[in-house]
mmCIF file of N, CA, C and O in Angstrom:
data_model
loop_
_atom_site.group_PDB
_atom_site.id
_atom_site.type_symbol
_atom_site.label_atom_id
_atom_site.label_comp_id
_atom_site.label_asym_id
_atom_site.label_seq_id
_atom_site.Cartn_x
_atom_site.Cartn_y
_atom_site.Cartn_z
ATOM 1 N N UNK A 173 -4.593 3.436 -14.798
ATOM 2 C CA UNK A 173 -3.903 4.098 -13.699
ATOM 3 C C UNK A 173 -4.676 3.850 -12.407
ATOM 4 O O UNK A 173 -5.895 3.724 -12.522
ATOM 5 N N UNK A 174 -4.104 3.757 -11.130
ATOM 6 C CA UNK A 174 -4.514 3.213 -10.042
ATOM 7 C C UNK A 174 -4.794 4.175 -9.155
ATOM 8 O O UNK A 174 -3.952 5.068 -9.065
ATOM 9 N N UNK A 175 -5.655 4.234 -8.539
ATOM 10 C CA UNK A 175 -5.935 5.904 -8.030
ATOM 11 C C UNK A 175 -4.690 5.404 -6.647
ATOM 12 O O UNK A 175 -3.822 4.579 -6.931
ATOM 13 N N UNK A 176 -4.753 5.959 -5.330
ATOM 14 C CA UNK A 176 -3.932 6.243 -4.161
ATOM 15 C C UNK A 176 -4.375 4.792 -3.245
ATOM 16 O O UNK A 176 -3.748 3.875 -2.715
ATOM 17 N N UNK A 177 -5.767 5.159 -3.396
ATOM 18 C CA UNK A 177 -6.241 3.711 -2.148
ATOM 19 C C UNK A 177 -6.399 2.645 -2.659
ATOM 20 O O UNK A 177 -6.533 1.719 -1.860
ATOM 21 N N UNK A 178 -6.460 2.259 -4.307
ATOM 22 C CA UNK A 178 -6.389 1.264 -4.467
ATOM 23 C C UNK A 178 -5.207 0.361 -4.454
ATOM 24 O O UNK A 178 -5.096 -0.854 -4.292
ATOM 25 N N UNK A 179 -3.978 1.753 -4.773
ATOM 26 C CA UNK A 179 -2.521 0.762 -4.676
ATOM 27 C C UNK A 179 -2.511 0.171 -3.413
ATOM 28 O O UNK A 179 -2.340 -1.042 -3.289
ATOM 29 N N UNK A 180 -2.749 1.234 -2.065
ATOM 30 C CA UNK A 180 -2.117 0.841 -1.035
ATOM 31 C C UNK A 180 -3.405 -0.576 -0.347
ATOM 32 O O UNK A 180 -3.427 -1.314 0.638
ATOM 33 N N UNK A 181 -4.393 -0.309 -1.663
ATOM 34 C CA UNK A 181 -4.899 -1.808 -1.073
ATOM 35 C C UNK A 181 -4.104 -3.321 -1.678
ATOM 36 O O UNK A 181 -4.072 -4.452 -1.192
ATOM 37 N N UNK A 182 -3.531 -2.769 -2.900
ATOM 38 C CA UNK A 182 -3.210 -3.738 -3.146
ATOM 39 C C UNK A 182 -1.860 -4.051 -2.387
ATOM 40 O O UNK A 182 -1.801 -5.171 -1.881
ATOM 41 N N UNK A 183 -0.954 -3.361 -2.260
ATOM 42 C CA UNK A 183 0.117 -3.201 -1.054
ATOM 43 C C UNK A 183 0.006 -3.751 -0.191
ATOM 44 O O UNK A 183 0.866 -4.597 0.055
ATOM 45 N N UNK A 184 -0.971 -3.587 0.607
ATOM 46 C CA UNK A 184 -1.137 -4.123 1.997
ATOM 47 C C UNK A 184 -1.409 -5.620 1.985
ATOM 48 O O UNK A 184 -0.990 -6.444 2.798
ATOM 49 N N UNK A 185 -2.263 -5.857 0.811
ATOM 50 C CA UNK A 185 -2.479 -7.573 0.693
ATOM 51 C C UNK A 185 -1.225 -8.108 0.209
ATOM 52 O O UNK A 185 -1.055 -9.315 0.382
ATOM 53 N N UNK A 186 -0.322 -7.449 -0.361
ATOM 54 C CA UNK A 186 1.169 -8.182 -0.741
ATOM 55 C C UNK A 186 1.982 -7.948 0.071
ATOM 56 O O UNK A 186 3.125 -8.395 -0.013
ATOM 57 N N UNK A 187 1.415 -6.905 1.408
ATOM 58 C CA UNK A 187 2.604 -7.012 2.488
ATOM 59 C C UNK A 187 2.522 -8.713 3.165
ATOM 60 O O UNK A 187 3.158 -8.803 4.216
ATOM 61 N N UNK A 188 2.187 -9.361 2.941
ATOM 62 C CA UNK A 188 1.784 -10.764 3.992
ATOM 63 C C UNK A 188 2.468 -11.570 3.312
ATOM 64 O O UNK A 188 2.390 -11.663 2.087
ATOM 65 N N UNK A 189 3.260 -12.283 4.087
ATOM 66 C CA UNK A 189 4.285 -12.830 3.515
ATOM 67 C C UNK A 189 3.939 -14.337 2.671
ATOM 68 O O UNK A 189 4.661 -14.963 1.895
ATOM 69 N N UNK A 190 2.470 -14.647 3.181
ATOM 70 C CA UNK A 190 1.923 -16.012 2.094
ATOM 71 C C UNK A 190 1.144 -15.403 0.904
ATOM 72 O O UNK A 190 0.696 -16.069 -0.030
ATOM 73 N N UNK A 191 1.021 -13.913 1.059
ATOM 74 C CA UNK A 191 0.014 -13.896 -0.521
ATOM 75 C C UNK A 191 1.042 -13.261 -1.193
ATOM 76 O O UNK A 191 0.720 -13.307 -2.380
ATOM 77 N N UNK A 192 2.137 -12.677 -1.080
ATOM 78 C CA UNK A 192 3.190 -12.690 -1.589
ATOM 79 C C UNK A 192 4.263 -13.979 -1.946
ATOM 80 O O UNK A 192 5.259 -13.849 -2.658
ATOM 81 N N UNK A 193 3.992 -14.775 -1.534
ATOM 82 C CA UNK A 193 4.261 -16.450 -2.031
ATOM 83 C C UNK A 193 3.493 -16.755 -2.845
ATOM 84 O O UNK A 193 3.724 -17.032 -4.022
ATOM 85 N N UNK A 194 2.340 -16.729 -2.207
ATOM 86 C CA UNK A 194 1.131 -17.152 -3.416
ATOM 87 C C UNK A 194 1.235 -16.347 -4.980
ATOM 88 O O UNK A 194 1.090 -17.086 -5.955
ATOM 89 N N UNK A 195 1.453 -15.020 -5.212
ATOM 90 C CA UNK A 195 1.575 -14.410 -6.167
ATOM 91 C C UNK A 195 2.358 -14.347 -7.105
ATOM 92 O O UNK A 195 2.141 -14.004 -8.267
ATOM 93 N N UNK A 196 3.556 -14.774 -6.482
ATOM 94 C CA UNK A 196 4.969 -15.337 -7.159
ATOM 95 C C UNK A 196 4.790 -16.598 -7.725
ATOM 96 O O UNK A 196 5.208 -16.838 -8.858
ATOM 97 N N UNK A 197 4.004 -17.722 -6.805
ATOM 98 C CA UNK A 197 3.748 -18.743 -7.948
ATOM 99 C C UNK A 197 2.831 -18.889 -9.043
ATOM 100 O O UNK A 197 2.801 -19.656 -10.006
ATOM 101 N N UNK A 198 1.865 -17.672 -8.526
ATOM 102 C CA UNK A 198 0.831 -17.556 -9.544
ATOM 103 C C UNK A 198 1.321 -16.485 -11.142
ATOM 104 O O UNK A 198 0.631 -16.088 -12.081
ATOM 105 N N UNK A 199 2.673 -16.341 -10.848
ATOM 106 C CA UNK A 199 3.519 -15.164 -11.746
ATOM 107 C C UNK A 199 4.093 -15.853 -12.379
ATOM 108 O O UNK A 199 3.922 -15.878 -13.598
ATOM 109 N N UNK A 200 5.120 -16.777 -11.641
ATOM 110 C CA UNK A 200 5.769 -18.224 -11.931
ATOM 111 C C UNK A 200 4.753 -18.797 -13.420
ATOM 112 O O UNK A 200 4.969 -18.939 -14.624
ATOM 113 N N UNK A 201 3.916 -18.941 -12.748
ATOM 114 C CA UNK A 201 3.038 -20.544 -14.018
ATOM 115 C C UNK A 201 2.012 -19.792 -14.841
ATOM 116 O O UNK A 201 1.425 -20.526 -15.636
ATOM 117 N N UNK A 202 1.620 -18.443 -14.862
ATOM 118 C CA UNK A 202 0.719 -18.169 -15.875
ATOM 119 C C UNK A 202 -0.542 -18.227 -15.202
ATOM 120 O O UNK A 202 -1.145 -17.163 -15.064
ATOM 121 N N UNK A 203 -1.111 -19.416 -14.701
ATOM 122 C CA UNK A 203 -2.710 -19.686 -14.472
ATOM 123 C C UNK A 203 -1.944 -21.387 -13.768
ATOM 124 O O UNK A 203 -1.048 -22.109 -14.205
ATOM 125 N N UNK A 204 -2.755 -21.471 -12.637
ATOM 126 C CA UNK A 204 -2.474 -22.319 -11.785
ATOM 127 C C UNK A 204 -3.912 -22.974 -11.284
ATOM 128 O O UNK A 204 -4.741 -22.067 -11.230
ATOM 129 N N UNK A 205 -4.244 -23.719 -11.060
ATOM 130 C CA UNK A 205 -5.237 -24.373 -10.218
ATOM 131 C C UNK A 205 -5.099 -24.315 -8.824
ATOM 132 O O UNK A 205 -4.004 -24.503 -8.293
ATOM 133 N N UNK A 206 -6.143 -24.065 -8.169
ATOM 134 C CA UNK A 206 -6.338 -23.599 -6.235
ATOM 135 C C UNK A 206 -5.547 -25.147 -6.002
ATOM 136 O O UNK A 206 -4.579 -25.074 -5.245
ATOM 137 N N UNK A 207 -5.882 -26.690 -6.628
ATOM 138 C CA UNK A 207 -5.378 -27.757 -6.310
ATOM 139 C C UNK A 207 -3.905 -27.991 -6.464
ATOM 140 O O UNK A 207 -3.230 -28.844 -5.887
ATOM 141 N N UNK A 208 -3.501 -27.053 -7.379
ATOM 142 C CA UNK A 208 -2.026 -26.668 -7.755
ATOM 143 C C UNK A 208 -1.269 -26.442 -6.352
ATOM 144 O O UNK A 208 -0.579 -27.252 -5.733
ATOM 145 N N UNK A 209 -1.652 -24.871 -5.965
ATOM 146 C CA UNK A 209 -1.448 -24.078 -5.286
ATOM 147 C C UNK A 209 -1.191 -24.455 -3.731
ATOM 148 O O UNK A 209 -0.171 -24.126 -3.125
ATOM 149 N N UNK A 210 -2.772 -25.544 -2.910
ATOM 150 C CA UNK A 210 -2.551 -26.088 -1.997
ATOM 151 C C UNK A 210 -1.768 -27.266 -2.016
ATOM 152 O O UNK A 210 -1.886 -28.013 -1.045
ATOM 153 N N UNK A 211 -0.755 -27.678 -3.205
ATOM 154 C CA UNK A 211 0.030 -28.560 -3.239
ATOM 155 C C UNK A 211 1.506 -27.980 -2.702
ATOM 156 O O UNK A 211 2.218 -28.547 -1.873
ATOM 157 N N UNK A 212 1.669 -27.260 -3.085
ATOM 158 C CA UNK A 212 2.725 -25.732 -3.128
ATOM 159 C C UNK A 212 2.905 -25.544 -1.634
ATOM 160 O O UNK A 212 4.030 -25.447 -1.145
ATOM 161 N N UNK A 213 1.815 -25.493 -0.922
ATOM 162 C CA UNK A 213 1.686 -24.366 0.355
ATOM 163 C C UNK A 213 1.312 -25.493 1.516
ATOM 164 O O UNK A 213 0.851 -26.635 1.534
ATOM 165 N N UNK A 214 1.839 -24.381 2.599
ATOM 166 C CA UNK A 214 1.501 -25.768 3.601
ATOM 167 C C UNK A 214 0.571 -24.627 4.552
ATOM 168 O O UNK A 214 0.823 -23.796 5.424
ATOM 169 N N UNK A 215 -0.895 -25.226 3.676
ATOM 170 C CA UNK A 215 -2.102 -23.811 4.660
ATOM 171 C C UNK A 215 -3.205 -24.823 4.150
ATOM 172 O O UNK A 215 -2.805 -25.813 3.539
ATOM 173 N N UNK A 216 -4.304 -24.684 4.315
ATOM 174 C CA UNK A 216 -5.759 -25.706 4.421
ATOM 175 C C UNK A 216 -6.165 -24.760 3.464
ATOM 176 O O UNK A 216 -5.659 -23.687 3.134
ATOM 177 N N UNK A 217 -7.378 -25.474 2.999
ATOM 178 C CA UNK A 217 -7.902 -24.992 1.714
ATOM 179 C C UNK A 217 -8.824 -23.271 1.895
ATOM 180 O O UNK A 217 -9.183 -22.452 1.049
ATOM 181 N N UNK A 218 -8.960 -23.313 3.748
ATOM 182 C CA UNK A 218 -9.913 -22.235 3.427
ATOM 183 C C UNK A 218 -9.319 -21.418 4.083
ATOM 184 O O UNK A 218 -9.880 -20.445 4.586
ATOM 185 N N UNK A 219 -8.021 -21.684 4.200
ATOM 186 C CA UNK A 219 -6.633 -20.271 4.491
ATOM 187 C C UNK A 219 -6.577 -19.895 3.184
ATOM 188 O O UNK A 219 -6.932 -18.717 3.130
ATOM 189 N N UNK A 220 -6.322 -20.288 2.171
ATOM 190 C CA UNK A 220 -5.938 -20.662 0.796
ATOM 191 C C UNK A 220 -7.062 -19.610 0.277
ATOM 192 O O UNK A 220 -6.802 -18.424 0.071
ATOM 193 N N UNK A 221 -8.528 -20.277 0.066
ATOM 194 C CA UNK A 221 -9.451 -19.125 -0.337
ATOM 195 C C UNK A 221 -9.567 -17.765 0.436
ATOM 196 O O UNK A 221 -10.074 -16.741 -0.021
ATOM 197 N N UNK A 222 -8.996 -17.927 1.723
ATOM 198 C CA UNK A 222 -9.167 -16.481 2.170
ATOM 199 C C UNK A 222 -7.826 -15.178 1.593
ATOM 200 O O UNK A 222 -7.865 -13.965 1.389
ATOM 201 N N UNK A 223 -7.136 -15.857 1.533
ATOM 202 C CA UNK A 223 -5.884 -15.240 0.966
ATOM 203 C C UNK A 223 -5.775 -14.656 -0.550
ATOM 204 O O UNK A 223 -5.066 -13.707 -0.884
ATOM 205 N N UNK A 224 -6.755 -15.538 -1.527
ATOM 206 C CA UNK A 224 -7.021 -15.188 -2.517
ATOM 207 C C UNK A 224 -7.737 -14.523 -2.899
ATOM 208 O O UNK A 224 -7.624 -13.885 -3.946
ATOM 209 N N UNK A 225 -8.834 -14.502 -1.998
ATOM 210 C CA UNK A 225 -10.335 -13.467 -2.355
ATOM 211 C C UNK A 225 -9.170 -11.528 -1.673
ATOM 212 O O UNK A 225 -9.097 -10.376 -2.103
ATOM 213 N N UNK A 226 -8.640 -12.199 -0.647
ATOM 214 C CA UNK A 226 -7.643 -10.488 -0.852
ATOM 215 C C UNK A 226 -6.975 -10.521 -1.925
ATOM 216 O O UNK A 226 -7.521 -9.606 -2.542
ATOM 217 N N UNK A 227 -6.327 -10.846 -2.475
ATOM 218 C CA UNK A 227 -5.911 -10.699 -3.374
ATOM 219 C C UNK A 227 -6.762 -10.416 -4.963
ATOM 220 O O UNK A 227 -6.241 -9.552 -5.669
ATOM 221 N N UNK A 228 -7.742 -10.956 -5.390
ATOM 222 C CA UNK A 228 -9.055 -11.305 -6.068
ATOM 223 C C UNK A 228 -9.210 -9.669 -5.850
ATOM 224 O O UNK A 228 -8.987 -8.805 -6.698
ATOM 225 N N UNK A 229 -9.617 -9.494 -4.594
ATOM 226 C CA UNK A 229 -10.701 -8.274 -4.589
ATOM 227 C C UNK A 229 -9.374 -6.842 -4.620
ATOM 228 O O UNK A 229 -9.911 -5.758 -4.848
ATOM 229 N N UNK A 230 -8.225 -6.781 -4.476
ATOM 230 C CA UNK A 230 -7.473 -5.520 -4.541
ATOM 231 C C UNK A 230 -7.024 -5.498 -6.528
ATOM 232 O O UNK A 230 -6.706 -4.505 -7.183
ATOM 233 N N UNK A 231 -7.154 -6.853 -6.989
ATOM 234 C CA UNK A 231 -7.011 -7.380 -8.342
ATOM 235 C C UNK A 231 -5.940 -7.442 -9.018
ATOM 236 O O UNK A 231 -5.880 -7.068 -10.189
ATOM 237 N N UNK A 232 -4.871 -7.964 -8.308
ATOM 238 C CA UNK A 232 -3.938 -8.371 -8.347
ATOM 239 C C UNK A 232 -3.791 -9.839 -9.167
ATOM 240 O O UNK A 232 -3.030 -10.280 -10.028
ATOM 241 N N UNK A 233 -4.806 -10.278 -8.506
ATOM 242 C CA UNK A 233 -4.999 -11.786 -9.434
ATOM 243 C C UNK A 233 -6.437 -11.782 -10.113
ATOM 244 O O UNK A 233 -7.412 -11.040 -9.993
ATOM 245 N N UNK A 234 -6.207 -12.755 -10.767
ATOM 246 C CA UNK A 234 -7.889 -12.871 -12.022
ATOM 247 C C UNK A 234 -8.190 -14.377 -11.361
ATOM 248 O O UNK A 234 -7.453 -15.248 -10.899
ATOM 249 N N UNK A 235 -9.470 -14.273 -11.523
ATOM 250 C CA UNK A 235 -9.848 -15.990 -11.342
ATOM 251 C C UNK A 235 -10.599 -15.986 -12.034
ATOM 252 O O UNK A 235 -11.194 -14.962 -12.367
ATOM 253 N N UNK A 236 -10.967 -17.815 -12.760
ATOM 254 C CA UNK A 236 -12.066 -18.714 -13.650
ATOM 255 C C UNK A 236 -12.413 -19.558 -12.860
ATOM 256 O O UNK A 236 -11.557 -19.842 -12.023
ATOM 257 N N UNK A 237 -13.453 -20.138 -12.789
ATOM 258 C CA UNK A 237 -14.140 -21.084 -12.452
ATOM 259 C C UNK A 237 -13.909 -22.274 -13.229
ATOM 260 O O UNK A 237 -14.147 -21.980 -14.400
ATOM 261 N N UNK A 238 -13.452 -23.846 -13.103
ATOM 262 C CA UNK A 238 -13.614 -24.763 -14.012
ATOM 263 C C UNK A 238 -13.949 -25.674 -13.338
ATOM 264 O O UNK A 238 -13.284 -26.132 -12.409
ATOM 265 N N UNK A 239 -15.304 -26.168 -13.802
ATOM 266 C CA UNK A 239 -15.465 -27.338 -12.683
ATOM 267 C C UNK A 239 -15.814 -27.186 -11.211
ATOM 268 O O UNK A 239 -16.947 -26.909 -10.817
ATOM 269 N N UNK A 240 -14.921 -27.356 -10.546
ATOM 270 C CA UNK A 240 -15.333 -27.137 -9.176
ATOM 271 C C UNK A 240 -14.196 -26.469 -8.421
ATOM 272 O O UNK A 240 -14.237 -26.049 -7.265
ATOM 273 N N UNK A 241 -13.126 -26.439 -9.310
ATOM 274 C CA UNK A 241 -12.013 -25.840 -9.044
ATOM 275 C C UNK A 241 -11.934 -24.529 -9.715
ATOM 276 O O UNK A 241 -12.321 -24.255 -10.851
ATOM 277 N N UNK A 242 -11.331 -23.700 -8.777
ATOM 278 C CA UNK A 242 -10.527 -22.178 -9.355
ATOM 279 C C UNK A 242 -9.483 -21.931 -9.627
ATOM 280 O O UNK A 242 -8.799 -22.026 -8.608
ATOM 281 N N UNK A 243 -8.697 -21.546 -10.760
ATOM 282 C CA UNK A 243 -7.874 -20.805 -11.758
ATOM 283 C C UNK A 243 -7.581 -19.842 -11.604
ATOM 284 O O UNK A 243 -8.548 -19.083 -11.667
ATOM 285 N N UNK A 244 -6.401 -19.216 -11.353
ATOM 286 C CA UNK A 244 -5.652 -17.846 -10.965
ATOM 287 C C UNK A 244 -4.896 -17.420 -11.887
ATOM 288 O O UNK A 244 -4.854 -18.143 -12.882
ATOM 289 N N UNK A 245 -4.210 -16.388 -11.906
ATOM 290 C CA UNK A 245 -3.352 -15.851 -13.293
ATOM 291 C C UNK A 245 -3.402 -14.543 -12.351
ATOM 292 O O UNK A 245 -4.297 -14.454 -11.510
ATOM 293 N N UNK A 246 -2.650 -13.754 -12.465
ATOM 294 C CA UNK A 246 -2.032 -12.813 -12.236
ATOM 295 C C UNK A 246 -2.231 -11.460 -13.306
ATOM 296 O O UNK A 246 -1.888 -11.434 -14.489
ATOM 297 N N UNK A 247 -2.897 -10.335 -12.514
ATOM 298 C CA UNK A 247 -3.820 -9.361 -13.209
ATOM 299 C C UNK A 247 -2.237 -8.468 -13.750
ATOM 300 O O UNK A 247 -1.507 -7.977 -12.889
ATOM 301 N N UNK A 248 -1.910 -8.376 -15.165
ATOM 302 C CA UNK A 248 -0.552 -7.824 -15.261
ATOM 303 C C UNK A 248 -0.593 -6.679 -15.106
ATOM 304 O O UNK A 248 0.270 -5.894 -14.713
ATOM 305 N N UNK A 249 -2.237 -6.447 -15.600
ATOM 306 C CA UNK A 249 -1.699 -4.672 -15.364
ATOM 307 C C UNK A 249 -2.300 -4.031 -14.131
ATOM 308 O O UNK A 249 -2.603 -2.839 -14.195
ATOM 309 N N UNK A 250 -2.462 -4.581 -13.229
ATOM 310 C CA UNK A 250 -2.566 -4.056 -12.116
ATOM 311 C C UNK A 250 -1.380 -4.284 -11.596
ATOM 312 O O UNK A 250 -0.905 -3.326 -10.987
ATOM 313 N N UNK A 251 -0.603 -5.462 -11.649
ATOM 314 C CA UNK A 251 1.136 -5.027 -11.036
ATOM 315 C C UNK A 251 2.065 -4.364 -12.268
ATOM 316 O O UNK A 251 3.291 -4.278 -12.205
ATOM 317 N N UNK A 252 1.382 -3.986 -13.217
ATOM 318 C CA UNK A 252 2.277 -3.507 -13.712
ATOM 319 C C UNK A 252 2.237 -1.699 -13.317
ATOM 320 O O UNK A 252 3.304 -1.088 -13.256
ATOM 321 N N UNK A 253 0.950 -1.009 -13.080
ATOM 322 C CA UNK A 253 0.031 -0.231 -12.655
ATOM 323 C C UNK A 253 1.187 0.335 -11.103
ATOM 324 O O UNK A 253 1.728 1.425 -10.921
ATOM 325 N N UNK A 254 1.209 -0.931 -10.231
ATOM 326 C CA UNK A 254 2.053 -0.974 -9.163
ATOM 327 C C UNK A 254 3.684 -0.677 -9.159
ATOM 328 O O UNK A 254 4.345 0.056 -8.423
ATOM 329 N N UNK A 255 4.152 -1.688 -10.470
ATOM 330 C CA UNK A 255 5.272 -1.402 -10.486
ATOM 331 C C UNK A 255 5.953 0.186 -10.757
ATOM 332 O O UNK A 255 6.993 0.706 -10.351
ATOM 333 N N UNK A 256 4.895 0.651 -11.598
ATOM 334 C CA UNK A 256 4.949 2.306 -12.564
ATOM 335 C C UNK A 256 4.902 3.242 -11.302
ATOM 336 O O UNK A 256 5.613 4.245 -11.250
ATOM 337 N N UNK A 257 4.098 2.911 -10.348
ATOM 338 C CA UNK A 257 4.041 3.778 -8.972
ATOM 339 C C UNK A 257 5.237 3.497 -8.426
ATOM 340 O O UNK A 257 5.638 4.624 -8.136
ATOM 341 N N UNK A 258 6.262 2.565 -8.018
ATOM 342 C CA UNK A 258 7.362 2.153 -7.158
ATOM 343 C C UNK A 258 8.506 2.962 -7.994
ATOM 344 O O UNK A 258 9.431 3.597 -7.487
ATOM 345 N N UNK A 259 8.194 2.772 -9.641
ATOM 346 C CA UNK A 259 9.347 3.870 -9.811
ATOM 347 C C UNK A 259 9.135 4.986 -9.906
ATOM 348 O O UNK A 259 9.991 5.811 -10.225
ATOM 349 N N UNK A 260 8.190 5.191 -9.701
ATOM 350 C CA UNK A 260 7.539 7.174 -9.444
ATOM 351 C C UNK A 260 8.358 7.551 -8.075
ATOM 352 O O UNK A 260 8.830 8.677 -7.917
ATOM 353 N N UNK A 261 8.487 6.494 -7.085
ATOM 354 C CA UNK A 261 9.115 6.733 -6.079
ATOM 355 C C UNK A 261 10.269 6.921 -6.324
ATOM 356 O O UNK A 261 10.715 8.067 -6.277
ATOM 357 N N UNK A 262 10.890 6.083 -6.581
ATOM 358 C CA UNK A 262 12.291 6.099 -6.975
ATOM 359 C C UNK A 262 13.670 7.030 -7.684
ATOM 360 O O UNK A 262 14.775 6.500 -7.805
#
């Protein structure tokens, strides 16, 4: 369960309309590569890491290290955590 400030942290990083792109493709494919991703997007690589470390740090997404490249996947139960709050609203 997500206490109050962590939803609306994670909220606020999915109010932006590219990490909310970004999250959808990272929902889309399971686990994606950052080389994936800047194929996808039309942003430079260190728009790209900045967008993710918000996302990373509210934990919305998971990352691995492979190589020299980073791996994303989508934290389920933190949007799922999110989703359970939206229908509390509802």
């Amino acid at each position: 369960m997500m206490n109050t400030e962590e939803a609306a942290r994670a909220f606020k990083a999915l109010g932006d309309e590219n990490r909310l792109r970004i999250a959808r493709i990272v929902a889309e494919r399971g686990e994606i590569c950052a080389c994936h991703l800047l194929d996808e997007l039309d942003m430079t690589q260190p728009t790209l890491s900045h967008h993710m470390k918000l996302l990373r740090d509210c934990g919305v997404v998971k990352a691995r290290k492979e190589g020299r490249w980073m791996h994303y996947s989508l934290n389920r139960e933190v949007v799922g955590a999110l989703a359970s709050l939206l229908e509390e609203l509802g």
